[in-house]
Amino acid sequence: MKNPLSWQIATVRKIKVETPRAKSFTLELPDWTPHRAGQHYDVRLTAEDGYQAQRSYSIASEPEREGEVDLTVERIADGEVSNYMHDVLIEGDKIEVRGPIGGYFVWESSIRGPLLLVAGGSGIVPLMSMIRHRRAAQSDAPTRLLYSSRSIDDIIYRHELEALTAGKDGLAVFYTLTRSQPAGWKGFARRIDAGMLSEVAGPLGKEAQAFICGPTQLVEAAAEVLVGMGLNAGHIRTERFGPTGG
Ligand SMILES: Cc1cc2nc3c(=O)[nH]c(=O)nc-3n(C[C@H](O)[C@H](O)[C@H](O)COP(=O)(O)OP(=O)(O)OC[C@H]3O[C@@H](n4cnc5c(N)ncnc54)[C@H](O)[C@@H]3O)c2cc1C
């Protein structure tokens, strides 16, 4: 098996606009190895003068898809790599990547018991890999996703999540919109807090496996609440993507 830390040249097969600030990139990999849902790839850009920039991007696709992975990248204001991916990269381009990387923030369908997923913004990406893997593996583990976005247009994978919850296989999705809500909005409309988490996570019980991903501040706040609710700290896994923007 290849070393996930060696670099390879991927081909950008498809670029999909997910939201005004997020795009998904399907990368075809000459040296593909199956990942575990929750892992990431590193992307490395090299300028003509040799200057390099490297960032991590979670895998959005399920491990069952062979030969390629999807990465979903949110544009960060003044962000070096995310803006390059959004504005310069086109289908057919080559890009240097290595992975899959990470062994802690991972979920496999063989793990029994209820699953709690908490996401802020692009923190949905590795959790979507878990949700897609759950579906591909025909798992019926009771699963609840609490997903915080700024507005309805910022919800990544919204239509796919709607379709997946219509399947009635034990997946429920709860949204909170922190900056603006459309008329008649019935979901939550504030930052994730203790009341919201107990409403969403309570029915899963204290044995749930929890995965929290997003801006640092959201991740830390949610983890603290879950520990306070009596969830086993060893069952709470977190991944921080960076600062809470604004
Ligand atoms: C394990 C891991 C997985 C990740 N997966 C994803 C993913 O799936 N999708 C995704 O879009 N991002 C993901 N990220 C974040 C990503 O690696 C970059 O940090 C992000 O794209 C910004 O890089 P940049 O070069 O565009 O910005 P930079 O040039 O590094 O930063 C520009 C400015 O934005 C601030 N900033 C940096 N990162 C963030 C952030 N995440 N939120 C708000 N402000 C920020 C910086 O402090 C700086 O002020 C992941 C991070 C980690 C550690």
Coordinates of C-alpha atoms in Angstrom, one line a residue, residues 22 34 43-44 53 71-72 92 100 110 112 122 138-139 143 152 186-188 199 202 236 240:
A22 CA -18.2 26.8 -1.4
P34 CA -9.6 3.9 0.4
V43 CA -3.1 20.2 -1.0
R44 CA 0.2 21.9 -1.9
A53 CA 1.6 26.9 0.4
L71 CA -12.9 18.0 -1.5
T72 CA -15.2 20.9 -0.6
G92 CA -8.6 19.2 -16.3
P100 CA -5.6 10.1 3.2
S110 CA -18.9 -1.1 12.0
R112 CA -22.3 0.4 16.6
S122 CA -17.5 24.0 6.1
Q138 CA -26.6 0.6 4.6
S139 CA -26.1 1.4 8.2
T143 CA -27.9 9.6 13.5
I152 CA -30.0 29.2 4.0
K186 CA -38.9 26.7 11.4
G187 CA -35.3 25.7 12.3
F188 CA -33.1 27.2 15.0
E199 CA -33.0 19.1 22.2
G202 CA -30.9 14.2 24.1
I236 CA -16.5 13.1 21.8
R240 CA -10.9 22.5 14.3

